[in-house]
Short mmCIF file of C-alpha atoms (C1' of nucleotides) in Angstrom, two decimals:
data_model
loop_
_atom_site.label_atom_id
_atom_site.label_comp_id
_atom_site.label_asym_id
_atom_site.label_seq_id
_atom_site.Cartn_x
_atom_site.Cartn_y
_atom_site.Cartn_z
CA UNK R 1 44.86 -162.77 137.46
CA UNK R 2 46.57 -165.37 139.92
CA UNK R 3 50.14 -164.15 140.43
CA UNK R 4 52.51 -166.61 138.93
CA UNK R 5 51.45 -168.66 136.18
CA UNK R 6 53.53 -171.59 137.17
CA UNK R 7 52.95 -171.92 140.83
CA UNK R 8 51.45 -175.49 140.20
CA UNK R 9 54.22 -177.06 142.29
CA UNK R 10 51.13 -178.74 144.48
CA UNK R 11 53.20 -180.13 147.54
CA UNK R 12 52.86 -183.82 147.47
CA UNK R 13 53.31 -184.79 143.98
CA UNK R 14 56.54 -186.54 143.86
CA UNK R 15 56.40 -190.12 145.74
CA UNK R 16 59.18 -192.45 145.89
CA UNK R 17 56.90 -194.90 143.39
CA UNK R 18 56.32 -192.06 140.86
CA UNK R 19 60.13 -191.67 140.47
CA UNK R 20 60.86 -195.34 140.07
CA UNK R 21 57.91 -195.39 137.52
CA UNK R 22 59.37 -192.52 135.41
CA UNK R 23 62.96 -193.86 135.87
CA UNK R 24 62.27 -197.19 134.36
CA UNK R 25 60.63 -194.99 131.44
CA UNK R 26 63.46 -193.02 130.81
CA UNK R 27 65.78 -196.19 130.94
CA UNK R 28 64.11 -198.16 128.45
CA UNK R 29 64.04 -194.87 126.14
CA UNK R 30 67.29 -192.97 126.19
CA UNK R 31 69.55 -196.47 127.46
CA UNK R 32 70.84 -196.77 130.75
CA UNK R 33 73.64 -194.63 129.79
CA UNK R 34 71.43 -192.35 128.74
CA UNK R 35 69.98 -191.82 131.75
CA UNK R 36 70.14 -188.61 133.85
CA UNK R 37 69.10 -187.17 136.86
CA UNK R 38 67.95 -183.87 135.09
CA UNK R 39 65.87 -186.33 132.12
CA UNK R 40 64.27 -187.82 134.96
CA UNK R 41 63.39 -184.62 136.19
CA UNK R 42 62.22 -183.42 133.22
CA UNK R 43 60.12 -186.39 132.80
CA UNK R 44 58.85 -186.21 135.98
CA UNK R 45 58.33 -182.17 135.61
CA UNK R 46 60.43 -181.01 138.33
CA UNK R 47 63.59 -180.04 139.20
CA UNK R 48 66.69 -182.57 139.39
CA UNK R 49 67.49 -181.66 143.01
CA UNK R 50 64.04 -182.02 143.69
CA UNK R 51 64.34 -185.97 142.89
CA UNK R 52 67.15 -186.06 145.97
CA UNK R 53 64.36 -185.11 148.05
CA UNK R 54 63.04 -188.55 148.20
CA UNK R 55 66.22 -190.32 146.99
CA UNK R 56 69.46 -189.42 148.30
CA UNK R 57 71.39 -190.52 145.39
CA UNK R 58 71.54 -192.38 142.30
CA UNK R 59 72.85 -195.29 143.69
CA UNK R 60 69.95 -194.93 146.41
CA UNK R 61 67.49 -195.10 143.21
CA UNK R 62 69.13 -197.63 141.57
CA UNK R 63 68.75 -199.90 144.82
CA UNK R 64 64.88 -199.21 144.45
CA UNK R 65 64.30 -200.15 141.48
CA UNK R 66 66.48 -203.10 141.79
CA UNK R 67 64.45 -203.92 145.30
CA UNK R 68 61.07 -203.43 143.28
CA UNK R 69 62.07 -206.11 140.06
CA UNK R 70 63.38 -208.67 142.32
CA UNK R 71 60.94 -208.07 145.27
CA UNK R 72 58.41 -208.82 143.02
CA UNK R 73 59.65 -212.78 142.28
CA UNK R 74 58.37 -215.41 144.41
CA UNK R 75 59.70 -218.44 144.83
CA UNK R 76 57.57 -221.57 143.40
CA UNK R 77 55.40 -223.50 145.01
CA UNK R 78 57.02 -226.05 147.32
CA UNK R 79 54.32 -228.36 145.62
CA UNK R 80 55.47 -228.27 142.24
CA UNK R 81 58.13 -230.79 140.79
CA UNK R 82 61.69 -229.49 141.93
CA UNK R 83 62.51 -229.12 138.17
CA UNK R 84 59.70 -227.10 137.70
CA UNK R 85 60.15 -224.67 140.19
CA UNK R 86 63.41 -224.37 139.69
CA UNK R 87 63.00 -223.56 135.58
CA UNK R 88 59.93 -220.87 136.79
CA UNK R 89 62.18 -219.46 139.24
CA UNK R 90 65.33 -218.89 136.22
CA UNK R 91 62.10 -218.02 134.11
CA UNK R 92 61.02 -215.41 136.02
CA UNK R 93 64.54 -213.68 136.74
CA UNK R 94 65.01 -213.70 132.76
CA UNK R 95 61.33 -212.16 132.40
CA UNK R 96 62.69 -209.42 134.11
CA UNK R 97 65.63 -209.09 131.30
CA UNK R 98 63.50 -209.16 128.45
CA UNK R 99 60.52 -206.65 130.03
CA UNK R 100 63.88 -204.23 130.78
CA UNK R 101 66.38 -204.99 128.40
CA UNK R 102 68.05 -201.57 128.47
CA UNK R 103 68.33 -201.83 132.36
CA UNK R 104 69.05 -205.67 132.51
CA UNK R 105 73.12 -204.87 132.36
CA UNK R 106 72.61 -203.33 135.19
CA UNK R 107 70.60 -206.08 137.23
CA UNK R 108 73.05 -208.50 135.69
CA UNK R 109 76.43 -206.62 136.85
CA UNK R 110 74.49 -205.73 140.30
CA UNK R 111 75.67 -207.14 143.81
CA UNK R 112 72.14 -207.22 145.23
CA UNK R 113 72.67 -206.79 149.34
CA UNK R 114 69.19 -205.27 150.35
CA UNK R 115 67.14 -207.19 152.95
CA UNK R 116 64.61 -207.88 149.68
CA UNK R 117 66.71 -209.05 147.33
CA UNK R 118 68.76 -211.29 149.97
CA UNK R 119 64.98 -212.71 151.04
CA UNK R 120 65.08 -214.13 147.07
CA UNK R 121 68.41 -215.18 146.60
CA UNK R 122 67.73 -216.97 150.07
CA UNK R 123 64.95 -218.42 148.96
CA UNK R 124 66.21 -219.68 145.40
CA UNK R 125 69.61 -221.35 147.47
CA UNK R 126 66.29 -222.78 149.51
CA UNK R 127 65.26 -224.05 146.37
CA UNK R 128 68.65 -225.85 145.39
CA UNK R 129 68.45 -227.55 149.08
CA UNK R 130 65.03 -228.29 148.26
CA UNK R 131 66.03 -230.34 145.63
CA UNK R 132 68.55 -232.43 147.90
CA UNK R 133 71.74 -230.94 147.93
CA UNK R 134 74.03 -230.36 150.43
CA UNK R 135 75.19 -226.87 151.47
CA UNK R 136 78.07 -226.77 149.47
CA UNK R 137 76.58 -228.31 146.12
CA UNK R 138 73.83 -225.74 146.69
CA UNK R 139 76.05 -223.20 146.57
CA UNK R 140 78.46 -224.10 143.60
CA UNK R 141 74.95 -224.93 141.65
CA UNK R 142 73.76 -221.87 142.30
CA UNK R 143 76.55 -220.40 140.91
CA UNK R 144 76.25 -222.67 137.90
CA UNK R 145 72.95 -221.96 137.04
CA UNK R 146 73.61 -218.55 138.00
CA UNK R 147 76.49 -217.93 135.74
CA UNK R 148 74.37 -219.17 132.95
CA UNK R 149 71.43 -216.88 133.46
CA UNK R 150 73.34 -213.51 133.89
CA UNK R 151 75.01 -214.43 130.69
CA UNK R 152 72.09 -215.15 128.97
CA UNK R 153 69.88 -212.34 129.77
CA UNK R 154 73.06 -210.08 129.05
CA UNK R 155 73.44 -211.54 126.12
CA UNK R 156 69.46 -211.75 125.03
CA UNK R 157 69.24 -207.79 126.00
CA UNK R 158 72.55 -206.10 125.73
CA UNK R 159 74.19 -208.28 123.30
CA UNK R 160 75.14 -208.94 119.46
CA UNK R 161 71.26 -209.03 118.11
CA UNK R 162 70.91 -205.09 119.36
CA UNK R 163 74.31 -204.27 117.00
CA UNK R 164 77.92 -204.31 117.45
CA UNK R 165 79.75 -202.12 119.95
CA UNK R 166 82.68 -201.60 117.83
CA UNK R 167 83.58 -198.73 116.11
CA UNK R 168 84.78 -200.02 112.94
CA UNK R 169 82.11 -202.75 111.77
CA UNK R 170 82.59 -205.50 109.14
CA UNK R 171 80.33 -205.67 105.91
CA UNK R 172 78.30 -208.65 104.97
CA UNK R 173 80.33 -209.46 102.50
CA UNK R 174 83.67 -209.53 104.37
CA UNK R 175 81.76 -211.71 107.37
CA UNK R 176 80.89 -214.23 104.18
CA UNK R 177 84.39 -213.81 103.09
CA UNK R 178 86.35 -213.96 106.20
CA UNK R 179 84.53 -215.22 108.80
CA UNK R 180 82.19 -218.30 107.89
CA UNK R 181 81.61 -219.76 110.93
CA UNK R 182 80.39 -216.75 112.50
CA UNK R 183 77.99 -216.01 109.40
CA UNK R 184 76.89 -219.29 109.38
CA UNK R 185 76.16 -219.24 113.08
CA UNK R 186 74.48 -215.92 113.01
CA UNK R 187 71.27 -217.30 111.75
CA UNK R 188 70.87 -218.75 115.22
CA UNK R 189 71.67 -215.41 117.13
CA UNK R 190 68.62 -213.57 116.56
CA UNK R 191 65.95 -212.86 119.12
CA UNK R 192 63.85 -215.23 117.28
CA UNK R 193 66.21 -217.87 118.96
CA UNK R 194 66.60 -217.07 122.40
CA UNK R 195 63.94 -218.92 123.41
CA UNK R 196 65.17 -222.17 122.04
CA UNK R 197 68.73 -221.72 122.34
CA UNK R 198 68.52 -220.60 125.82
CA UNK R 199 66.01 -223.92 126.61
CA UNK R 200 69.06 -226.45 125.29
CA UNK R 201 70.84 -224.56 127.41
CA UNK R 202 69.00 -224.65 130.48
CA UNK R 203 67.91 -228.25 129.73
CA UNK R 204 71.54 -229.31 129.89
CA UNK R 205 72.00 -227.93 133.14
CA UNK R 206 69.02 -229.36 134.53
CA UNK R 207 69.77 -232.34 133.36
CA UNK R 208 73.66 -232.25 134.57
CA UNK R 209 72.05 -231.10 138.17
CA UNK R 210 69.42 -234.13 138.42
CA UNK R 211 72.41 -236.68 137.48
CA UNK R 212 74.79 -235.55 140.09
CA UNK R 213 72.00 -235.62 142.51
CA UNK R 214 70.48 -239.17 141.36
CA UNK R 215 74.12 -240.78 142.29
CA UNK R 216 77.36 -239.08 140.21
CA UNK R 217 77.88 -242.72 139.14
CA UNK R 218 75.64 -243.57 136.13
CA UNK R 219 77.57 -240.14 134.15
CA UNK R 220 79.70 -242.16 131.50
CA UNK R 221 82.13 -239.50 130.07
CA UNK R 222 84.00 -236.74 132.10
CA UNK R 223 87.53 -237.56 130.62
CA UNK R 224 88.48 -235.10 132.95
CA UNK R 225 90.77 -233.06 131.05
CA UNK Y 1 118.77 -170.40 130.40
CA UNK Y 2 116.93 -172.18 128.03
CA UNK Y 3 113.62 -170.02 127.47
CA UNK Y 4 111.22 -172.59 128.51
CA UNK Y 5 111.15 -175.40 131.46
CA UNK Y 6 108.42 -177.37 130.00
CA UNK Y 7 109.29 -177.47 126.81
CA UNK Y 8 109.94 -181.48 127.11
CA UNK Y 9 107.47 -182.21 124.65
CA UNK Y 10 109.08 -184.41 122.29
CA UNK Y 11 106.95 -185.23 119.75
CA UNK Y 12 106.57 -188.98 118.72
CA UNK Y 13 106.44 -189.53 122.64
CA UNK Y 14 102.87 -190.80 122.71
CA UNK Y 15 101.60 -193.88 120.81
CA UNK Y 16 98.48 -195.94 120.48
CA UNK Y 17 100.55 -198.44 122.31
CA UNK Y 18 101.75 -196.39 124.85
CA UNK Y 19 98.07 -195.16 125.27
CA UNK Y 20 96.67 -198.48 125.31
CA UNK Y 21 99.02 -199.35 127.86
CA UNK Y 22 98.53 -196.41 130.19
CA UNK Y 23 94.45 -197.31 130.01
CA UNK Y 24 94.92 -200.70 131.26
CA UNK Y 25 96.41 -199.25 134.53
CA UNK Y 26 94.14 -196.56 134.94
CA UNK Y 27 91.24 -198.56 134.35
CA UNK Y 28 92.33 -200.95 136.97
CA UNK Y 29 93.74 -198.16 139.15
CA UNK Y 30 90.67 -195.95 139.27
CA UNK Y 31 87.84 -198.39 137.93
CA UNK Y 32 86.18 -198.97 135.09
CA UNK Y 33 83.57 -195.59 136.15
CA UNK Y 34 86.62 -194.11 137.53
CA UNK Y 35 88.47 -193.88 134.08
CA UNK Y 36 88.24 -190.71 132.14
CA UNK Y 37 90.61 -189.26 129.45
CA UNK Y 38 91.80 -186.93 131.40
CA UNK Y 39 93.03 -189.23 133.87
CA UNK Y 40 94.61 -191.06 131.37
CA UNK Y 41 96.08 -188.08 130.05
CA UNK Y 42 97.92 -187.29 133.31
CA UNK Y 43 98.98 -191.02 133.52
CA UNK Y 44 100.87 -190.71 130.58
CA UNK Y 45 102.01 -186.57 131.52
CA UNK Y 46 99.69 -184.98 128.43
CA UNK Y 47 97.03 -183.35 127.78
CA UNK Y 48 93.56 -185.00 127.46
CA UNK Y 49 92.72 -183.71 124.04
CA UNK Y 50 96.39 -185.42 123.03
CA UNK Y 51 94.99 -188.73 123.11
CA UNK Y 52 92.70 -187.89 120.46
CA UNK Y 53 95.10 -187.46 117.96
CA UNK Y 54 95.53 -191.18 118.07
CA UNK Y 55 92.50 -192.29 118.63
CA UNK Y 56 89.41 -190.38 117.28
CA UNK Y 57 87.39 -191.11 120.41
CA UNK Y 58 87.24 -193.04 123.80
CA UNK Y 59 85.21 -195.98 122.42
CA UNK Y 60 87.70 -196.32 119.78
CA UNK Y 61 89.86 -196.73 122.39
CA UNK Y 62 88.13 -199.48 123.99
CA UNK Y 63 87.97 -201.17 120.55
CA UNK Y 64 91.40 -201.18 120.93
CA UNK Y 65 91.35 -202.38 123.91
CA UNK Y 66 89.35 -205.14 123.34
CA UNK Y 67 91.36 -206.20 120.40
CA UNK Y 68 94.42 -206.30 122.52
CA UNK Y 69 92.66 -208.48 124.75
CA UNK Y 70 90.84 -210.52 122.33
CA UNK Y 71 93.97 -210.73 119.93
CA UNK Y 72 96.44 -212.19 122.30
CA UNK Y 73 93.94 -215.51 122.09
CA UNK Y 74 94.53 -218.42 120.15
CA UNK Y 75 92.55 -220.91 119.06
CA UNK Y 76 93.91 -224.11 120.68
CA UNK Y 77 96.18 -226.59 118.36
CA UNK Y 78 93.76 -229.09 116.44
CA UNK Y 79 95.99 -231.73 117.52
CA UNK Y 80 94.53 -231.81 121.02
CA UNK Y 81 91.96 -233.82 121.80
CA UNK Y 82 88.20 -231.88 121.55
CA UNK Y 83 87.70 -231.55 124.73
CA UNK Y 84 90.96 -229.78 125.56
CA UNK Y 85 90.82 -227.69 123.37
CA UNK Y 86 87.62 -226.23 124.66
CA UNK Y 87 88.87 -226.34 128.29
CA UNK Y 88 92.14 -224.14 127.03
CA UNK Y 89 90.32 -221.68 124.90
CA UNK Y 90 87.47 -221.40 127.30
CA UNK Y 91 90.33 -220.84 130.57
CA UNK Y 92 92.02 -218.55 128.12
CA UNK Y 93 89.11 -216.03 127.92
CA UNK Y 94 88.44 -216.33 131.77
CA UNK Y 95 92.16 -215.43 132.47
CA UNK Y 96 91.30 -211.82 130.67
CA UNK Y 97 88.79 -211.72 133.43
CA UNK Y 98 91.33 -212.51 136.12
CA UNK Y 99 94.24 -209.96 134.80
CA UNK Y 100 92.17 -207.30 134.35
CA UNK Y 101 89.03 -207.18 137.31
CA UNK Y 102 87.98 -203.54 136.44
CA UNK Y 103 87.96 -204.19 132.76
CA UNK Y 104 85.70 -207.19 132.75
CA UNK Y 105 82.18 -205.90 132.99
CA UNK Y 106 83.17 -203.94 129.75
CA UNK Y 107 84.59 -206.88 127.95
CA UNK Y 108 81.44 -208.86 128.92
CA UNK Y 109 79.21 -206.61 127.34
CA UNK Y 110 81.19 -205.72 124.50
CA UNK Y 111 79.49 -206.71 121.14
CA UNK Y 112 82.40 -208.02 119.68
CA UNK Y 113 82.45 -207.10 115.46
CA UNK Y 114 86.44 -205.74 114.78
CA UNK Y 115 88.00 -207.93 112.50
CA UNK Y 116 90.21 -209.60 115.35
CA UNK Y 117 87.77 -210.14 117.92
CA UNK Y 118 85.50 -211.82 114.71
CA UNK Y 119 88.40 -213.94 113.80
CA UNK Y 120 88.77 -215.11 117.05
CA UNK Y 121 84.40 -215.88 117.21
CA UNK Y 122 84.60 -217.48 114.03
CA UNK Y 123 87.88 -219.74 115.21
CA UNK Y 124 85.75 -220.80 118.53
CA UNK Y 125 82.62 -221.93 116.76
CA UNK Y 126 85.00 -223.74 114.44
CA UNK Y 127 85.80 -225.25 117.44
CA UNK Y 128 82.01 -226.34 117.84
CA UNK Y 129 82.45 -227.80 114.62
CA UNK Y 130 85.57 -229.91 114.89
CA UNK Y 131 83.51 -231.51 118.01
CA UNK Y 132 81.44 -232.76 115.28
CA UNK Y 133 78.16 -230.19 116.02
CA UNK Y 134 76.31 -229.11 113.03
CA UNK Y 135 76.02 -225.57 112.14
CA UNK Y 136 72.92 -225.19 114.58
CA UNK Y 137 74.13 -227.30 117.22
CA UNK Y 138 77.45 -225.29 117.05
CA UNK Y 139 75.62 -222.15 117.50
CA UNK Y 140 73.69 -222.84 120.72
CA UNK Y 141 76.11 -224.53 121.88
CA UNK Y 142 78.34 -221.98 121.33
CA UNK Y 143 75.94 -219.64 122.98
CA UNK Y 144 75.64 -222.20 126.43
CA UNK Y 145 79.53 -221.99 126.95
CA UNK Y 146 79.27 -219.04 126.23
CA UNK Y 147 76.67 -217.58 128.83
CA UNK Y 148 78.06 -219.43 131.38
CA UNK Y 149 81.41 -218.07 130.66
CA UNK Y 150 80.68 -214.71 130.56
CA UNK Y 151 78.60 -214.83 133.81
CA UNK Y 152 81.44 -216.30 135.45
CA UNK Y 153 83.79 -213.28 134.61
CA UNK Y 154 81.56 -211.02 135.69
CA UNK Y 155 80.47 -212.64 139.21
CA UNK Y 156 84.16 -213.43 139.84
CA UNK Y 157 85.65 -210.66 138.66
CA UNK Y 158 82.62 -208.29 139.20
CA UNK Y 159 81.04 -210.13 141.33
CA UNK Y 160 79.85 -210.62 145.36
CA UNK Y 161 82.62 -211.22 146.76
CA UNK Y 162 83.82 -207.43 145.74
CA UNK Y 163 81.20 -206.35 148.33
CA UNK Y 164 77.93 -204.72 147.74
CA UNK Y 165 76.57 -202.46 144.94
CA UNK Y 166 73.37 -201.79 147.59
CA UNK Y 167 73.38 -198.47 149.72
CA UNK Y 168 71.52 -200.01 152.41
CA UNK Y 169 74.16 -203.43 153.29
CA UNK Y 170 72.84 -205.50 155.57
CA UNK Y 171 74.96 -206.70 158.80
CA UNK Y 172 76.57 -210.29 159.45
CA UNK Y 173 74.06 -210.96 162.78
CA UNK Y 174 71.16 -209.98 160.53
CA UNK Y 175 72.27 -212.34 157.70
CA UNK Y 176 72.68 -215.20 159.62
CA UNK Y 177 69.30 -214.98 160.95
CA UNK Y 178 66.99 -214.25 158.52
CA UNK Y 179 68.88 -215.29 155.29
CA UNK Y 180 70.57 -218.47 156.28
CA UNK Y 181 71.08 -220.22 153.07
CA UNK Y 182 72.82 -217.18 151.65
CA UNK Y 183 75.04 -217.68 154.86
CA UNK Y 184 75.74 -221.03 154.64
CA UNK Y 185 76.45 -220.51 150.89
CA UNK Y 186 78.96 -217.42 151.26
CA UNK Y 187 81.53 -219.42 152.46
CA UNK Y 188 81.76 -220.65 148.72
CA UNK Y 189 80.97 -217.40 146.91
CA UNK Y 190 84.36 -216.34 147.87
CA UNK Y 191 87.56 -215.98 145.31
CA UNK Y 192 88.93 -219.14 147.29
CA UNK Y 193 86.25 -220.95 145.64
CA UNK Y 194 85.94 -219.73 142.21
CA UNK Y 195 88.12 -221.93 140.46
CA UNK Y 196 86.26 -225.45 142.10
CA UNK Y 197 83.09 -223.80 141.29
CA UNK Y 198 83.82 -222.63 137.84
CA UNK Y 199 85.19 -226.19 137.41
CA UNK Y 200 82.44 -228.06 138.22
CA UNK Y 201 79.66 -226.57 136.17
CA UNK Y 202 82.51 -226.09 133.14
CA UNK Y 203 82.74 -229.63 133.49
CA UNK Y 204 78.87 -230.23 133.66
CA UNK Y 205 78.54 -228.18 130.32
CA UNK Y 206 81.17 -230.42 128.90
CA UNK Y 207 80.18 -233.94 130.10
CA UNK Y 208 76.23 -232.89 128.31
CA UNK Y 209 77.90 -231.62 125.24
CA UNK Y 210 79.46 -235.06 124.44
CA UNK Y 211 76.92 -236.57 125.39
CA UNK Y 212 74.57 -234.78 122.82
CA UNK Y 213 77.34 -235.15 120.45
CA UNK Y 214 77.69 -238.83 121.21
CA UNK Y 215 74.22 -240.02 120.44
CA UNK Y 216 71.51 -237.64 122.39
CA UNK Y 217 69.93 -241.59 123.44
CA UNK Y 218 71.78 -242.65 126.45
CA UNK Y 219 70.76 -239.58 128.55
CA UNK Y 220 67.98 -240.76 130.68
CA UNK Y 221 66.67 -237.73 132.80
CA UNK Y 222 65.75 -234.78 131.18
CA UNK Y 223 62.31 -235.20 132.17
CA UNK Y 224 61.43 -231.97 129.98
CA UNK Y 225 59.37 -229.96 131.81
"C1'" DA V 1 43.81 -165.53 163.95
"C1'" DA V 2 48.74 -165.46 164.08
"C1'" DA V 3 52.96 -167.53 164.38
"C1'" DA V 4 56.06 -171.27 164.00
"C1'" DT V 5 57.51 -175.43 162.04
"C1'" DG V 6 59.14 -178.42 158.72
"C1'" DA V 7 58.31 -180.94 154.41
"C1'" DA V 8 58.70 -180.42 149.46
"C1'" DC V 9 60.59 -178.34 145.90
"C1'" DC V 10 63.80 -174.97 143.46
"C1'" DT V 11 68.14 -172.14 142.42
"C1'" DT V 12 72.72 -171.77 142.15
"C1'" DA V 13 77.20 -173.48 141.98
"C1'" DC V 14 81.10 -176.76 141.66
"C1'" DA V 15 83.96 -180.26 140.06
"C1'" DC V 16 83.80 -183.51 136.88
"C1'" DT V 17 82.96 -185.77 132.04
"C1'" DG V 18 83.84 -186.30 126.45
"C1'" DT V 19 85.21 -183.73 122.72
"C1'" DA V 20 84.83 -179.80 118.85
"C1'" DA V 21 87.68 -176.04 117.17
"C1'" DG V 22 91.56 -173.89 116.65
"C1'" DC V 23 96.44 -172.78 118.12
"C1'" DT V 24 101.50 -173.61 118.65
"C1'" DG V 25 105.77 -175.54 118.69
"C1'" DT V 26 108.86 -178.94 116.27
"C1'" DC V 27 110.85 -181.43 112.65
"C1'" DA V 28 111.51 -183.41 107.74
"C1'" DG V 29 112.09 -182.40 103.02
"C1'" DG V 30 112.80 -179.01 99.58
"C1'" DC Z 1 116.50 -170.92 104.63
"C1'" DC Z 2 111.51 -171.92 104.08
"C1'" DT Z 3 107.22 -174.79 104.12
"C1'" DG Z 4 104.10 -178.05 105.49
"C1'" DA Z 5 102.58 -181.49 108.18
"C1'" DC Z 6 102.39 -183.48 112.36
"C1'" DA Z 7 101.86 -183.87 117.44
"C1'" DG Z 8 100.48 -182.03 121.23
"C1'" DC Z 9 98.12 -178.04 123.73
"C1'" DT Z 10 94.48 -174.40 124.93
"C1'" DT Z 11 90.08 -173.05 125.25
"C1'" DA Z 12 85.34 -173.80 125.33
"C1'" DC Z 13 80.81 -176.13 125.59
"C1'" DA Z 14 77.19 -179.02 126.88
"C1'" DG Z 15 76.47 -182.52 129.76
"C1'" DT Z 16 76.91 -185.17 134.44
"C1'" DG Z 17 75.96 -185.93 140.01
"C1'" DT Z 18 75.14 -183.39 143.89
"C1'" DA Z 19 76.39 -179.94 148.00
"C1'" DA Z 20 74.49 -175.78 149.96
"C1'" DG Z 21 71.10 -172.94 150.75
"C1'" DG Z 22 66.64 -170.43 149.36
"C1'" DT Z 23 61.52 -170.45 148.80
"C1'" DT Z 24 56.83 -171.85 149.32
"C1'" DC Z 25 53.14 -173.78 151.58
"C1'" DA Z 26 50.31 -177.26 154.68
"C1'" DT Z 27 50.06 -178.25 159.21
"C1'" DT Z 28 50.44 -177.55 164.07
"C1'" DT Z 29 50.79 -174.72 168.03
"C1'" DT Z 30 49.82 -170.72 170.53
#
DNA sequence: AAAATGAACCTTACACTGTAAGCTGTCAGG
DNA sequence: CCTGACAGCTTACAGTGTAAGGTTCATTTT
C-alpha cells in the first residue's frame, strides 16, 4: 500500500529534552563509558548523526545535562538557620550523586563554566558569606567543604562498594589473612553506611566552620604540625 | 648490505618497566583521554599489539600503574607523633596528584584491591588505629580524610583552575557582573592558593579528629541539625 | 497551485580506539 | 645443526566521534 514501510521519520520528534532524557537512560544502564552516540541513537530510534542535529557534540550534550542537574538546585531559604541551609544545599548536590551514580564521575571531575551552573556555585559562595565570612574564608571553605563532597559522592557512586577496579582481585581469605585492617574496616564501607559515615563527616566540618567563625580562639588543639 | 634496515628489533628491548615508564609520559603528554596504546607504542618505537605481550590488556596496565604509584608510599615511622604521621602520609598521596596532573582523575577513581595498593589501605587505617579510634571510628574516619583528600587531587590537579570543561565559557565582564562571589573567590581557586587552602581544611579535619579522639565532651557547637 | 526554502533526519566515510588471531624473526639449549 | 619458545609484528574487526553531503517534508512565497 503506502510506499515505504518505514517512512515514520515524522519531522519534529527529536527535541533537545528528549535526548537529554534518553541520555541519562543510557548512562545509568550501559555506564558512562558505556555510553555512545550510536546507543543513544538507537535508544532514541534514529540515526547517530541525527542527534548532532540538535547537539553539536558530545561535549555540547554533556554541558546539558550537566546545566539541567545543577540548574535544578536552589539555594536555601535565606530564612533558615545558616547550618541548615548550608547541609540542604551539600544535601542536594549529593542527591544528585546517588539518583545518577553512573554519571556522578562525571559531575564530580566536571569544571562547570555555563551561565547556570556559575548562577549556583555563585549562590552557594553567597551562602558561605551568608554565614559571615570574609571573601577569602568563603572561598578556601568552599573549597573545604567542596573537596569533601566530590570525594564523597565519588566515592558513594563510583567507588569500592560497586567492586574493585583492579584486574587481579584478592580473596576473602587473603584480605582476613593479609590485610586486617582493611577487612575489619570494610564492614563500614557499604552503602548501608554512607549515610552515617558521610554525616560524621559533614558534622565535623560544620562544626570546624562555626568555630573559626565564632572567634578561632576557643579551638584548644592544632599542634600545628 | 645487510638485507634489512629495520631489522633493529632486539628482542628483550621492551619491559613492563620500560612500558610503565613510557605511559607515564604519554599520559601526561597527551592526557589521560588522549592516551591510547598505540601512542604508547610509538613512544617506545613498537608496535601497539607489542605491549600486549607484557601486559594482557590496557587496564592491566593501569593496575600497574597504580601500583607503581601506590607502592612507592610508606606508611609513616610509628615513632612520630599521631598527628604527623597523618599529615606525611596524607601529603604523600597528594604529591601523586601533583607529579602526575593527567593521571589523577584515574587514580581518584580507581577502586584500589591489588595486593600493594591493599597493603598500603590496610597500613593507613592502622594509622586510624594507632590514633586510638576504634575499628568504626577508624573507618569513617578513614573515609572523611579520605574524601576530602581525594577531592582535593582532583580539583587541584583536575580542577578549575585548568579552565573549563563547558562548551559555552562565559567571559570575564560577564562574570564579574552577574556572578560576583565566584569572582571575588577565583582569586583563591588558583594553583597559588592550593597549598593554604588544602592546609586549612586538612588542618580543620585534624583539629576535630583529636578532638573526638580526646573526649567527644569539650566540643560545644555542633548544634546537629 | 506551484515553486522555493530550510529544518530535520539519514547515509556514507574517515580517522581513531582496544584487542583477537596468527605470523615471523631471533636466540637458547640440545 | 636443529628445535622450540619467546618477543615483537601484521592484519583484521567491531567499536568510537563526527565531517560532508544527500534526502524528505512542512512551511512560506509567488
Amino acid at each position: 500500500m503506502d510506499q515505504s514501510i518505514k517512512k515514520k521519520r515524522a519531522r519534529g520528534r527529536l527535541s533537545r529534552e528528549m535526548i537529554e532524557d534518553a541520555a541519562f537512560e543510557v548512562i545509568e544502564r550501559e555506564g558512562l563509558s558505556g555510553f555512545s552516540m550510536r546507543k543513544l541513537a538507537a535508544a532514541l530510534g534514529c540515526e547517530a548523526m541525527s542527534i548532532y542535529h540538535h547537539f553539536p557534540s558530545v561535549a555540547h550534550l554533556h554541558e546539558a545535562l550537566v546545566d539541567r542537574l545543577i540548574g535544578a538546585l536552589e539555594i536555601p531559604d535565606a530564612s533558615l538557620p545558616w547550618r541548615q541551609r548550608m547541609r540542604i544545599a551539600i544535601e542536594d548536590f549529593r542527591r544528585i550523586g546517588r539518583d545518577h551514580p553512573a554519571y556522578s564521575s562525571f559531575i564530580v571531575t566536571y569544571r562547570m563554566n555555563s551561565p547556570t551552573c556559575l548562577a549556583w556555585l555563585n549562590g552557594i559562595i553567597g551562602l558561605f558569606k551568608d554565614g559571615g565570612f570574609d571573601t577569602e574564608l568563603s572561598a578556601r571553605l568552599f573549597r573545604t567543604v567542596g573537596y569533601y563532597l566530590m570525594g564523597a559522592v565519588l566515592d558513594e557512586n563510583a567507588g569500592y562498594s560497586r567492586g574493585p577496579s583492579a584486574v587481579n582481585t584478592v580473596s576473602d581469605e587473603q584480605l582476613a589473612r593479609d590485610y586486617p585492617n582493611v577487612m575489619a574496616a570494610g564492614r563500614f564501607f557499604g552503602a548501608a553506611e554512607f549515610d552515617k559515615t558521610f554525616e560524621l563527616g559533614l558534622d565535623m566540618v560544620l562544626d570546624e566552620m562555626e568555630r573559626l567563625r565564632d572567634g578561632a580562639n576557643a579551638s584548644q588543639p592544632s599542634g600545628k604540625v
